[in-house]
Tab-separated table of C-alpha atoms in Angstrom:
chain	number	residue	atom	x	y	z
A	103	MET	CA	18.249	-11.352	6.611
A	104	PRO	CA	19.051	-13.186	9.888
A	105	THR	CA	16.959	-16.337	10.165
A	106	THR	CA	16.822	-15.883	13.953
A	107	ALA	CA	14.411	-13.016	13.360
A	108	LEU	CA	12.187	-15.238	11.253
A	109	PRO	CA	10.904	-18.123	13.418
A	110	LEU	CA	8.139	-18.979	10.934
A	111	VAL	CA	10.614	-19.764	8.152
A	112	ASP	CA	13.533	-21.766	9.491
A	113	SER	CA	16.600	-22.672	7.462
A	114	GLY	CA	15.108	-26.019	6.476
A	115	LEU	CA	11.953	-24.489	5.009
A	116	PHE	CA	13.961	-21.744	3.282
A	117	LEU	CA	16.203	-24.341	1.656
A	118	ALA	CA	13.235	-26.475	0.617
A	119	VAL	CA	11.578	-23.496	-1.105
A	120	GLN	CA	14.852	-22.456	-2.741
A	121	GLN	CA	15.694	-25.936	-4.047
A	122	ALA	CA	12.162	-26.415	-5.365
A	123	ALA	CA	12.165	-23.108	-7.274
A	124	PRO	CA	12.965	-24.616	-10.713
A	125	LEU	CA	10.206	-27.211	-10.291
A	126	THR	CA	7.800	-24.572	-8.970
A	127	GLU	CA	8.399	-22.549	-12.114
A	128	GLN	CA	8.095	-25.592	-14.367
A	129	ASP	CA	4.832	-26.730	-12.746
A	130	GLY	CA	3.412	-23.202	-12.696
A	131	GLN	CA	2.560	-23.396	-9.022
A	132	LEU	CA	3.993	-24.081	-5.590
A	133	SER	CA	3.651	-27.746	-4.716
A	134	GLY	CA	0.899	-28.841	-2.380
A	135	ALA	CA	3.518	-30.073	0.083
A	136	LEU	CA	5.357	-26.733	0.259
A	137	THR	CA	2.088	-24.821	0.462
A	138	ALA	CA	1.109	-27.022	3.400
A	139	GLN	CA	4.457	-26.364	5.083
A	140	LEU	CA	4.000	-22.603	4.759
A	141	ARG	CA	0.433	-22.922	6.018
A	142	ASP	CA	1.416	-25.095	8.984
A	143	ALA	CA	4.251	-22.693	9.846
A	144	GLY	CA	1.624	-19.957	10.189
A	145	VAL	CA	2.774	-17.776	7.301
A	146	PHE	CA	-0.742	-17.111	6.029
A	147	ARG	CA	-2.071	-16.405	9.541
A	148	MET	CA	0.487	-13.716	10.381
A	149	LEU	CA	-1.952	-10.816	9.922
A	150	VAL	CA	-5.247	-12.618	10.576
A	151	PRO	CA	-7.241	-10.962	13.411
A	152	ALA	CA	-6.549	-12.369	16.865
A	153	ALA	CA	-10.245	-13.181	17.365
A	154	LEU	CA	-10.017	-15.510	14.355
A	155	GLY	CA	-6.906	-17.335	15.542
A	156	GLY	CA	-4.346	-15.077	13.904
A	157	LEU	CA	-0.748	-14.854	15.109
A	158	GLN	CA	-0.681	-11.054	15.545
A	159	THR	CA	2.785	-10.982	14.036
A	160	PRO	CA	4.186	-7.425	14.209
A	161	LEU	CA	3.947	-5.913	10.738
A	162	PRO	CA	7.714	-5.320	10.282
A	163	GLN	CA	8.392	-8.967	11.153
A	164	ALA	CA	5.673	-10.169	8.775
A	165	LEU	CA	7.276	-8.136	6.004
A	166	ALA	CA	10.650	-9.696	6.860
A	167	VAL	CA	9.141	-13.181	6.488
A	168	ILE	CA	7.773	-12.283	3.038
A	169	GLU	CA	11.140	-10.853	1.982
A	170	HIS	CA	12.957	-13.932	3.271
A	171	LEU	CA	10.709	-16.265	1.272
A	172	SER	CA	11.104	-14.050	-1.795
A	173	ALA	CA	14.865	-14.436	-1.512
A	174	ALA	CA	14.385	-18.214	-1.600
A	175	ASP	CA	12.030	-18.008	-4.597
A	176	GLY	CA	10.216	-14.985	-5.995
A	177	SER	CA	7.092	-17.011	-6.759
A	178	ALA	CA	6.890	-18.395	-3.230
A	179	GLY	CA	7.382	-14.912	-1.796
A	180	TRP	CA	4.655	-13.506	-4.017
A	181	LEU	CA	2.238	-16.240	-2.944
A	182	ALA	CA	3.063	-15.542	0.691
A	183	SER	CA	2.477	-11.821	0.181
A	184	ILE	CA	-0.903	-12.280	-1.513
A	185	GLY	CA	-1.978	-14.956	0.956
A	186	VAL	CA	-1.025	-12.812	3.952
A	187	LEU	CA	-2.905	-9.783	2.622
A	188	SER	CA	-5.946	-11.801	1.498
A	189	ASN	CA	-6.281	-13.450	4.900
A	190	ALA	CA	-5.903	-10.045	6.571
A	191	LEU	CA	-9.005	-8.884	4.663
A	192	SER	CA	-11.011	-11.044	7.060
A	193	ALA	CA	-10.835	-8.022	9.371
A	194	TRP	CA	-13.315	-6.276	7.069
A	195	MET	CA	-15.671	-9.248	6.652
A	196	SER	CA	-18.902	-9.830	8.490
A	197	PRO	CA	-17.603	-11.012	11.899
A	198	ASN	CA	-20.035	-13.933	11.995
A	199	PHE	CA	-19.019	-15.213	8.576
A	200	ALA	CA	-15.312	-14.720	9.275
A	201	GLN	CA	-15.640	-16.628	12.557
A	202	ARG	CA	-17.304	-19.586	10.836
A	203	LEU	CA	-14.786	-19.536	8.003
A	204	PHE	CA	-11.766	-19.852	10.290
A	205	GLN	CA	-13.508	-22.245	12.686
A	206	ASP	CA	-14.220	-24.630	9.807
A	207	ASP	CA	-10.610	-24.417	8.587
A	208	PRO	CA	-8.110	-22.573	10.826
A	209	GLY	CA	-5.440	-22.922	8.119
A	210	VAL	CA	-7.615	-21.655	5.283
A	211	ILE	CA	-5.859	-19.701	2.528
A	212	LEU	CA	-7.808	-16.877	0.909
A	213	GLY	CA	-7.112	-15.426	-2.518
A	214	GLY	CA	-8.852	-13.931	-5.517
A	215	SER	CA	-8.813	-10.741	-7.526
A	216	ALA	CA	-9.414	-7.089	-6.700
A	217	LEU	CA	-9.931	-6.223	-10.361
A	218	PRO	CA	-13.596	-5.703	-11.296
A	219	GLY	CA	-14.439	-8.669	-13.484
A	220	GLY	CA	-18.066	-9.475	-12.814
A	221	ARG	CA	-21.542	-8.318	-11.942
A	222	ALA	CA	-23.511	-8.800	-8.759
A	223	GLU	CA	-27.276	-8.803	-9.201
A	224	PRO	CA	-29.164	-8.205	-5.922
A	225	VAL	CA	-31.515	-11.060	-5.044
A	226	ALA	CA	-33.287	-12.132	-1.877
A	227	GLY	CA	-30.636	-12.718	0.815
A	228	GLY	CA	-27.639	-11.719	-1.247
A	229	TYR	CA	-26.363	-11.495	-4.814
A	230	ARG	CA	-26.284	-13.537	-7.990
A	231	VAL	CA	-22.695	-13.292	-9.230
A	232	SER	CA	-21.282	-13.933	-12.700
A	233	GLY	CA	-17.969	-12.997	-14.265
A	234	GLN	CA	-14.322	-13.766	-14.916
A	235	TRP	CA	-11.424	-12.431	-12.879
A	236	SER	CA	-7.712	-12.263	-13.617
A	237	PHE	CA	-4.460	-12.590	-11.655
A	238	ALA	CA	-5.758	-14.870	-8.891
A	239	SER	CA	-2.374	-15.858	-7.472
A	240	GLY	CA	-2.363	-19.256	-5.783
A	241	CYS	CA	-5.992	-19.891	-6.695
A	242	LYS	CA	-5.495	-23.659	-6.952
A	243	HIS	CA	-4.465	-23.833	-3.288
A	244	ALA	CA	-7.023	-21.337	-1.950
A	245	GLY	CA	-10.147	-22.353	-0.071
A	246	TRP	CA	-12.057	-19.171	-0.889
A	247	LEU	CA	-11.652	-16.564	-3.607
A	248	PHE	CA	-12.531	-12.877	-3.541
A	249	ALA	CA	-14.200	-11.522	-6.666
A	250	LEU	CA	-14.710	-7.797	-7.154
A	251	CYS	CA	-18.061	-7.104	-8.794
A	252	LEU	CA	-20.185	-4.143	-9.755
A	253	THR	CA	-23.889	-3.920	-8.959
A	254	PRO	CA	-26.369	-2.645	-11.577
A	255	GLU	CA	-25.924	0.781	-9.975
A	256	GLY	CA	-22.174	0.589	-10.523
A	257	LEU	CA	-21.329	0.113	-6.846
A	258	PRO	CA	-18.379	-2.175	-6.015
A	259	VAL	CA	-18.880	-5.262	-3.879
A	260	LEU	CA	-16.313	-7.923	-2.990
A	261	ALA	CA	-17.897	-11.360	-3.067
A	262	THR	CA	-16.320	-14.248	-1.142
A	263	LEU	CA	-16.729	-17.420	-3.204
A	264	PRO	CA	-15.888	-21.006	-2.242
A	265	ALA	CA	-13.038	-22.025	-4.518
A	266	ALA	CA	-14.827	-25.290	-5.271
A	267	ALA	CA	-17.628	-23.281	-6.940
A	268	CYS	CA	-15.187	-21.473	-9.254
A	269	GLN	CA	-13.847	-22.620	-12.598
A	270	ILE	CA	-10.088	-22.119	-12.797
A	271	LEU	CA	-9.006	-21.043	-16.271
A	272	PRO	CA	-5.306	-22.011	-16.611
A	273	ASN	CA	-3.875	-19.102	-18.572
A	274	TRP	CA	-0.863	-17.989	-16.534
A	275	GLN	CA	1.946	-18.008	-19.126
A	276	THR	CA	4.256	-15.125	-18.309
A	277	LEU	CA	7.786	-13.761	-18.376
A	278	GLY	CA	8.383	-14.312	-14.669
A	279	LEU	CA	6.757	-15.340	-11.384
A	280	ARG	CA	5.621	-18.370	-13.334
A	281	GLY	CA	5.208	-20.430	-10.176
A	282	THR	CA	2.448	-18.234	-8.728
A	283	GLY	CA	-0.335	-19.878	-10.731
A	284	SER	CA	-2.079	-16.528	-11.091
A	285	HIS	CA	-4.802	-17.878	-13.361
A	286	ASP	CA	-8.212	-16.466	-14.209
A	287	PHE	CA	-11.292	-17.908	-12.541
A	288	ALA	CA	-14.961	-17.655	-13.400
A	289	VAL	CA	-18.450	-18.308	-12.019
A	290	HIS	CA	-21.868	-18.125	-13.603
A	291	GLU	CA	-25.034	-17.220	-11.726
A	292	GLN	CA	-23.452	-18.139	-8.382
A	293	PHE	CA	-25.542	-17.177	-5.341
A	294	VAL	CA	-23.523	-15.348	-2.680
A	295	PRO	CA	-25.189	-14.636	0.689
A	296	GLU	CA	-25.159	-11.011	1.817
A	297	GLU	CA	-22.840	-11.735	4.747
A	298	GLN	CA	-20.221	-13.111	2.352
A	299	THR	CA	-19.902	-9.742	0.636
A	300	PHE	CA	-18.077	-6.641	1.825
A	301	MET	CA	-15.967	-3.744	0.573
A	302	PRO	CA	-12.668	-3.226	2.401
A	303	PHE	CA	-11.204	-0.431	0.271
A	304	GLY	CA	-11.836	2.940	1.876
A	305	GLN	CA	-13.890	1.383	4.678
A	306	ALA	CA	-13.198	0.966	8.380
A	307	PRO	CA	-12.343	-2.545	9.669
A	308	ARG	CA	-14.781	-4.622	11.721
A	309	GLN	CA	-12.139	-6.165	13.978
A	310	PRO	CA	-10.599	-4.217	16.871
A	311	ASP	CA	-6.912	-5.017	16.249
A	312	VAL	CA	-5.099	-1.717	15.759
A	313	LEU	CA	-3.158	-3.032	12.743
A	314	TYR	CA	-6.192	-2.703	10.498
A	315	ARG	CA	-6.487	1.006	11.159
A	316	LEU	CA	-3.702	1.321	8.601
A	317	GLY	CA	-6.299	0.647	5.914
A	318	VAL	CA	-6.226	-1.857	3.059
A	319	ASP	CA	-4.346	0.414	0.649
A	320	ALA	CA	-1.399	0.864	3.000
A	321	LEU	CA	-1.365	-2.825	3.941
A	322	PHE	CA	-1.453	-3.798	0.270
A	323	SER	CA	1.517	-1.587	-0.604
A	324	LEU	CA	3.575	-2.695	2.387
A	325	THR	CA	2.947	-6.435	2.002
A	326	VAL	CA	3.928	-6.581	-1.686
A	327	ALA	CA	7.000	-4.347	-1.345
A	328	PRO	CA	9.171	-7.076	0.272
A	329	VAL	CA	8.843	-9.344	-2.774
A	330	PRO	CA	11.088	-7.416	-5.193
A	331	LEU	CA	13.378	-6.561	-2.290
A	332	GLY	CA	13.813	-10.238	-1.465
A	333	ILE	CA	14.579	-11.056	-5.093
A	334	ALA	CA	17.150	-8.248	-5.169
A	335	GLN	CA	18.741	-9.521	-1.975
A	336	ALA	CA	19.021	-13.010	-3.464
A	337	ALA	CA	20.593	-11.593	-6.630
A	338	LEU	CA	23.160	-9.745	-4.543
A	339	ASP	CA	24.000	-12.942	-2.650
A	340	GLU	CA	24.167	-15.055	-5.812
A	341	THR	CA	26.430	-12.558	-7.581
A	342	ARG	CA	28.744	-12.146	-4.608
A	343	HIS	CA	29.458	-15.880	-4.594
A	344	LEU	CA	29.950	-15.878	-8.361
A	345	LEU	CA	32.343	-12.918	-8.395
A	346	LYS	CA	34.618	-14.589	-5.863
A	347	THR	CA	35.329	-17.450	-8.260
A	348	LYS	CA	34.804	-16.101	-11.787
A	349	ALA	CA	38.024	-15.232	-13.556
A	350	ALA	CA	38.581	-11.679	-14.755
A	351	ARG	CA	40.339	-10.753	-17.945
A	352	GLY	CA	43.932	-10.033	-17.160
A	353	GLY	CA	44.044	-12.441	-14.245
A	354	GLY	CA	42.573	-12.761	-10.800
A	355	VAL	CA	38.876	-12.939	-9.968
A	356	LEU	CA	36.156	-10.384	-10.696
A	357	SER	CA	35.616	-9.604	-7.018
A	358	ALA	CA	39.106	-8.020	-6.938
A	359	HIS	CA	38.338	-5.617	-9.796
A	360	PRO	CA	37.822	-2.004	-8.562
A	361	VAL	CA	35.011	-1.250	-11.040
A	362	VAL	CA	33.166	-4.421	-10.040
A	363	GLN	CA	33.609	-3.544	-6.369
A	364	GLU	CA	32.214	-0.036	-6.915
A	365	LYS	CA	29.157	-1.255	-8.848
A	366	TYR	CA	28.440	-3.992	-6.327
A	367	ALA	CA	28.721	-1.565	-3.413
A	368	GLU	CA	26.432	0.937	-5.113
A	369	ALA	CA	23.792	-1.723	-5.754
A	370	THR	CA	24.013	-2.920	-2.156
A	371	GLY	CA	23.503	0.613	-0.892
A	372	LEU	CA	20.479	1.106	-3.139
A	373	TYR	CA	18.914	-2.129	-1.870
A	374	LEU	CA	19.564	-1.313	1.796
A	375	ALA	CA	18.146	2.210	1.440
A	376	ALA	CA	14.987	1.001	-0.332
A	377	ARG	CA	14.478	-1.691	2.283
A	378	ALA	CA	15.004	0.816	5.107
A	379	PHE	CA	12.315	3.062	3.604
A	380	VAL	CA	9.754	0.229	3.686
A	381	VAL	CA	10.711	-0.820	7.225
A	382	GLN	CA	10.625	2.781	8.483
A	383	VAL	CA	7.153	3.403	7.051
A	384	ALA	CA	5.830	0.141	8.513
A	385	GLN	CA	7.272	0.899	11.954
A	386	GLN	CA	6.045	4.497	11.988
A	387	PHE	CA	2.570	3.465	10.871
A	388	CYS	CA	2.302	0.823	13.587
A	389	GLU	CA	3.490	3.236	16.258
A	390	ALA	CA	0.982	5.858	15.117
A	391	VAL	CA	-2.079	3.590	15.206
A	392	GLN	CA	-1.006	2.012	18.495
A	393	GLN	CA	-1.020	5.502	19.978
A	394	GLY	CA	-4.540	6.035	18.666
A	395	HIS	CA	-3.658	8.394	15.826
A	396	LEU	CA	-5.321	8.363	12.432
A	397	LEU	CA	-2.905	8.226	9.528
A	398	SER	CA	-2.971	11.356	7.441
A	399	ALA	CA	-3.296	11.154	3.682
A	400	GLU	CA	0.315	12.322	3.414
A	401	GLN	CA	1.467	9.499	5.672
A	402	ARG	CA	-0.431	6.873	3.686
A	403	ALA	CA	1.109	8.224	0.497
A	404	GLN	CA	4.472	7.190	1.945
A	405	ALA	CA	3.421	3.530	1.789
A	406	THR	CA	2.714	3.943	-1.915
A	407	LEU	CA	6.068	5.645	-2.450
A	408	ALA	CA	7.949	3.026	-0.434
A	409	ALA	CA	6.454	0.194	-2.488
A	410	ARG	CA	7.074	1.903	-5.829
A	411	HIS	CA	10.635	2.783	-4.804
A	412	ALA	CA	11.302	-0.787	-3.616
A	413	ALA	CA	10.260	-2.193	-6.978
A	414	THR	CA	12.148	0.253	-9.197
A	415	VAL	CA	15.321	-0.014	-7.136
A	416	SER	CA	15.120	-3.818	-7.030
A	417	VAL	CA	14.900	-3.995	-10.824
A	418	ARG	CA	17.958	-1.746	-11.054
A	419	VAL	CA	19.890	-3.842	-8.531
A	420	VAL	CA	19.146	-7.111	-10.306
A	421	GLU	CA	20.038	-5.625	-13.697
A	422	THR	CA	23.383	-4.467	-12.249
A	423	MET	CA	24.028	-7.984	-10.953
A	424	LEU	CA	23.333	-9.373	-14.442
A	425	ASP	CA	25.856	-6.941	-15.901
A	426	LEU	CA	28.480	-8.033	-13.393
A	427	ALA	CA	27.762	-11.735	-13.897
A	428	GLY	CA	27.939	-11.509	-17.691
A	429	THR	CA	27.201	-14.704	-19.589
A	430	SER	CA	26.958	-16.665	-16.331
A	431	ALA	CA	23.486	-15.149	-15.886
A	432	ILE	CA	21.991	-15.782	-19.316
A	433	ARG	CA	21.539	-19.537	-19.357
A	434	GLN	CA	18.085	-20.920	-18.710
A	435	GLY	CA	17.987	-22.380	-15.228
A	436	ALA	CA	20.520	-19.963	-13.754
A	437	ARG	CA	19.209	-18.342	-10.578
A	438	LEU	CA	20.093	-14.850	-11.768
A	439	GLU	CA	18.224	-15.447	-15.012
A	440	ARG	CA	15.069	-16.423	-13.114
A	441	GLN	CA	15.506	-13.602	-10.615
A	442	SER	CA	15.724	-11.103	-13.460
A	443	ARG	CA	12.458	-12.331	-14.963
A	444	ASP	CA	10.740	-12.519	-11.576
A	445	VAL	CA	11.640	-9.007	-10.444
A	446	SER	CA	10.704	-7.567	-13.825
A	447	THR	CA	7.283	-9.230	-13.666
A	448	ALA	CA	6.681	-8.249	-10.052
A	449	ALA	CA	7.510	-4.620	-10.827
A	450	ARG	CA	4.649	-4.521	-13.363
A	451	HIS	CA	2.035	-5.048	-10.645
A	452	VAL	CA	-0.444	-2.212	-10.241
A	453	ARG	CA	0.906	-1.393	-6.759
A	454	PHE	CA	4.281	-0.607	-8.331
A	455	ASN	CA	2.934	1.196	-11.385
A	456	TRP	CA	4.023	4.755	-12.165
A	457	SER	CA	0.397	5.850	-11.737
A	458	MET	CA	0.609	5.040	-8.010
A	459	GLU	CA	3.522	7.455	-7.723
A	460	MET	CA	1.451	10.074	-9.533
A	461	LEU	CA	-1.419	9.599	-7.057
A	462	ALA	CA	1.005	9.890	-4.161
A	463	GLY	CA	2.328	13.134	-5.644
A	464	GLN	CA	-1.187	14.489	-5.953
A	465	THR	CA	-1.808	13.678	-2.294
A	466	LEU	CA	1.435	15.271	-1.138
A	467	LEU	CA	0.815	18.432	-3.146
A	468	MET	CA	-2.963	18.759	-2.990
A	469	GLY	CA	-4.078	16.692	0.004
A	470	ALA	CA	-6.773	14.021	0.345
A	471	PRO	CA	-9.281	12.877	3.000
A	472	ALA	CA	-7.956	10.843	5.912
A	473	LEU	CA	-8.815	7.204	6.595
A	474	PRO	CA	-12.349	6.949	8.042
A	475	ARG	CA	-12.757	6.078	11.698
A	476	ARG	CA	-13.880	2.605	12.656
A	477	GLN	CA	-17.647	2.248	12.666
A	478	THR	CA	-19.606	0.327	15.260
A	479	ASP	CA	-20.260	-3.255	14.176
A	480	GLU	CA	-23.849	-4.135	13.429
């Protein structure tokens, strides 16, 4: 990925993230200093609405930034992906609350969990929220956390909680992506004003930027897809350097072996094709909404397919690189060893699950309602 196309992540920041990867994994989170560098570079503001001080980064370029960071370190790329998407959800918030939030802290990082883990009891002026939520990536560096709740009637509501009011439960011990700090968090009887609650899934945005007409589901799929792709790209690069120096049985180096060349070329082609699918969908979606078109259900299903395909192909690519590297990839601390664990963990995310492919197939074969039109703000 040419760094000239990625002004937010220059070579110095890329190298800093890459060199810190072992420590990030050991500490279970990105350091405060690196998080601040990513924040100050504008990574988390790429898809924030313009009215809130966002950068209005074109979606394909934002995805390239996430992939680039993922190539430096899968955990850092994952945190960038979740932070970018979480901050983009401000487009569905109450405009008044969102304006105050970003005025108070223009570099604020949002996070949280979209898994229903709590209840929201209606009270005067808002809700009383209690519960525990899982997989809150980067929660220790976030200023506010989203918590998906159910009302007594079973209706979903996304509460926006100040991180300082939440109890972080450090339980992120995993196979890979260990540096994301995706811990649980909990609150008990926390009052949340009405304007700090919203429901972005299946709803029209409250900011005018055309990007948000894609809908949260499509944005979610497209912003996580670059993470496994970036890890796969890094594995390809790491293995290429290794094969040029590692001796082959019978003499010479592995890179000169025809079977190795064929397998490496095949893996490269798989990666490039999967990446092209994601980029094509992102570009076509942006062109469609800029021309004022609503995305059809069939079109939005392509985002799901592109993400699922990116993850499954990336796992295959990295596994092929491990086969080619042999014992050079099995030692703890080797980049390929970490990349294998990271891509395997990333691919287990719900956005990459086989069930998403099933839902996409249902849409393609049976149809589904289109994204609702934007409603007038209150």
